[in-house]
mmCIF file of C-alpha atoms in Angstrom:
data_model
loop_
_atom_site.group_PDB
_atom_site.id
_atom_site.type_symbol
_atom_site.label_atom_id
_atom_site.label_comp_id
_atom_site.label_asym_id
_atom_site.label_seq_id
_atom_site.Cartn_x
_atom_site.Cartn_y
_atom_site.Cartn_z
ATOM 1 C CA GLN A 1 92.699 124.821 37.012
ATOM 2 C CA VAL A 2 91.063 125.364 39.877
ATOM 3 C CA GLN A 3 87.196 125.542 41.103
ATOM 4 C CA LEU A 4 85.520 127.387 42.424
ATOM 5 C CA VAL A 5 80.948 126.183 43.717
ATOM 6 C CA GLU A 6 79.295 128.113 45.500
ATOM 7 C CA SER A 7 76.143 127.650 46.805
ATOM 8 C CA GLY A 8 72.950 128.428 49.399
ATOM 9 C CA GLY A 9 71.495 131.464 47.999
ATOM 10 C CA GLY A 10 67.813 132.249 48.035
ATOM 11 C CA LEU A 11 65.258 134.293 49.320
ATOM 12 C CA VAL A 12 64.833 134.698 52.524
ATOM 13 C CA GLN A 13 63.037 137.805 54.632
ATOM 14 C CA ALA A 14 64.323 140.424 56.564
ATOM 15 C CA GLY A 15 65.990 138.987 60.024
ATOM 16 C CA GLY A 16 66.466 135.679 58.250
ATOM 17 C CA SER A 17 69.756 133.488 57.933
ATOM 18 C CA LEU A 18 71.517 131.423 55.017
ATOM 19 C CA ARG A 19 74.107 129.545 55.218
ATOM 20 C CA LEU A 20 76.485 130.343 51.831
ATOM 21 C CA SER A 21 78.911 127.407 50.852
ATOM 22 C CA CYS A 22 82.039 127.346 48.877
ATOM 23 C CA ALA A 23 84.154 124.066 47.963
ATOM 24 C CA ALA A 24 87.031 124.407 45.705
ATOM 25 C CA SER A 25 88.454 121.342 43.720
ATOM 26 C CA GLY A 26 90.920 121.386 41.142
ATOM 27 C CA THR A 27 95.424 121.867 41.541
ATOM 28 C CA ILE A 28 95.680 122.470 44.290
ATOM 29 C CA PHE A 29 98.837 122.266 46.797
ATOM 30 C CA SER A 30 97.675 124.301 49.700
ATOM 31 C CA ILE A 31 94.947 127.543 49.923
ATOM 32 C CA ASN A 32 95.864 130.327 51.582
ATOM 33 C CA THR A 33 92.757 132.623 52.160
ATOM 34 C CA MET A 34 89.290 132.200 51.111
ATOM 35 C CA GLY A 35 86.983 134.471 51.221
ATOM 36 C CA TRP A 36 83.714 135.968 50.047
ATOM 37 C CA ALA A 37 82.592 139.584 47.736
ATOM 38 C CA ARG A 38 79.773 140.780 46.464
ATOM 39 C CA GLN A 39 79.319 143.551 43.849
ATOM 40 C CA ALA A 40 76.054 143.913 42.567
ATOM 41 C CA PRO A 41 75.599 145.577 38.909
ATOM 42 C CA GLY A 42 77.287 149.080 38.387
ATOM 43 C CA ASN A 43 78.713 148.585 42.300
ATOM 44 C CA GLU A 44 81.572 147.910 42.690
ATOM 45 C CA ARG A 45 82.517 144.849 44.382
ATOM 46 C CA GLU A 46 83.184 144.551 48.606
ATOM 47 C CA LEU A 47 84.927 142.338 50.501
ATOM 48 C CA VAL A 48 82.843 140.693 52.466
ATOM 49 C CA ALA A 49 85.268 138.710 54.858
ATOM 50 C CA ALA A 50 87.916 136.243 54.641
ATOM 51 C CA ILE A 51 89.675 133.833 56.404
ATOM 52 C CA THR A 52 92.992 132.090 56.219
ATOM 53 C CA SER A 53 94.612 128.836 56.824
ATOM 54 C CA VAL A 54 95.744 129.241 59.676
ATOM 55 C CA GLY A 55 92.201 130.787 61.496
ATOM 56 C CA ASN A 56 93.054 134.638 60.287
ATOM 57 C CA ILE A 57 89.277 135.907 59.812
ATOM 58 C CA MET A 58 88.472 139.889 58.794
ATOM 59 C CA TYR A 59 84.771 140.891 58.200
ATOM 60 C CA ALA A 60 83.592 144.409 55.940
ATOM 61 C CA ASP A 61 82.439 146.610 58.595
ATOM 62 C CA SER A 62 79.108 146.193 56.640
ATOM 63 C CA VAL A 63 78.376 142.604 57.964
ATOM 64 C CA LYS A 64 80.297 143.303 61.501
ATOM 65 C CA GLY A 65 78.524 141.135 63.775
ATOM 66 C CA ARG A 66 76.152 139.545 61.393
ATOM 67 C CA PHE A 67 78.177 137.076 59.370
ATOM 68 C CA THR A 68 80.702 134.814 60.442
ATOM 69 C CA ILE A 69 83.030 133.170 57.772
ATOM 70 C CA SER A 70 84.851 129.513 58.644
ATOM 71 C CA ARG A 71 86.190 126.722 56.761
ATOM 72 C CA ASP A 72 86.658 123.336 56.498
ATOM 73 C CA ASN A 73 90.854 123.103 55.553
ATOM 74 C CA ALA A 74 90.156 118.991 54.319
ATOM 75 C CA LYS A 75 87.804 119.357 52.586
ATOM 76 C CA ASN A 76 88.831 122.820 51.018
ATOM 77 C CA THR A 77 85.927 124.673 51.377
ATOM 78 C CA VAL A 78 84.377 128.258 53.280
ATOM 79 C CA TYR A 79 81.230 128.689 54.275
ATOM 80 C CA LEU A 80 79.672 132.205 55.417
ATOM 81 C CA GLN A 81 76.983 131.376 57.826
ATOM 82 C CA MET A 82 74.587 135.227 57.473
ATOM 83 C CA ASN A 83 71.614 136.209 60.236
ATOM 84 C CA SER A 84 69.857 139.229 60.709
ATOM 85 C CA LEU A 85 69.385 139.206 56.910
ATOM 86 C CA LYS A 86 68.914 143.024 55.631
ATOM 87 C CA ALA A 87 67.756 144.049 52.175
ATOM 88 C CA GLU A 88 70.750 145.793 51.769
ATOM 89 C CA ASP A 89 72.371 142.761 51.525
ATOM 90 C CA THR A 90 70.812 141.566 48.293
ATOM 91 C CA THR A 91 73.229 141.258 45.335
ATOM 92 C CA VAL A 92 75.626 138.649 43.541
ATOM 93 C CA TYR A 93 78.182 136.770 46.515
ATOM 94 C CA TYR A 94 81.751 135.834 45.095
ATOM 95 C CA CYS A 95 84.091 132.977 46.486
ATOM 96 C CA ASN A 96 87.232 133.670 45.591
ATOM 97 C CA ALA A 97 90.542 131.414 47.221
ATOM 98 C CA ARG A 98 93.894 132.132 46.838
ATOM 99 C CA GLY A 99 96.888 129.863 47.281
ATOM 100 C CA ARG A 100 99.436 127.645 45.347
ATOM 101 C CA ALA A 101 98.923 125.378 42.693
ATOM 102 C CA GLY A 102 102.374 123.606 42.883
ATOM 103 C CA VAL A 103 105.965 125.048 43.826
ATOM 104 C CA THR A 104 105.849 127.709 41.515
ATOM 105 C CA SER A 105 103.151 128.901 40.331
ATOM 106 C CA THR A 106 99.994 130.318 41.862
ATOM 107 C CA PHE A 107 95.974 130.960 42.050
ATOM 108 C CA ASP A 108 92.820 133.569 42.179
ATOM 109 C CA SER A 109 90.285 132.185 41.282
ATOM 110 C CA TRP A 110 86.741 133.118 41.543
ATOM 111 C CA GLY A 111 83.660 131.137 41.268
ATOM 112 C CA HIS A 112 80.416 132.141 39.688
ATOM 113 C CA GLY A 113 78.244 133.739 42.408
ATOM 114 C CA THR A 114 75.122 133.011 44.424
ATOM 115 C CA GLN A 115 71.758 135.354 44.374
ATOM 116 C CA VAL A 116 70.800 136.353 48.261
ATOM 117 C CA THR A 117 67.657 138.129 47.934
ATOM 118 C CA VAL A 118 66.217 139.509 50.885
ATOM 119 C CA SER A 119 62.754 140.860 51.514
ATOM 120 C CA SER A 120 61.189 143.681 53.314
#
């Protein structure tokens, strides 16, 4: 089993910054992609950002220019630097990791989420 633990969420004023972290542990051979998604109750899940093991990156249009994703492959950790936060960014952020647990097995795991609240 691959476990993901998020941290770094909290309450911040509009225009402020937060840095989310997500560490993966468990039976891992390699992690191909790590990313962040957010979903408010009753809303569809939105992929916020993702990064591959070789550094390919994608961002949702809603966060482009404000958020920066990065990873430390040696630590199996992904980060999301969130700047210029807006009230619309308020929701729970979930970490995702996809990769190989072995030569014939793969995994697609999600964390339990960390709350981000932006006040205006």
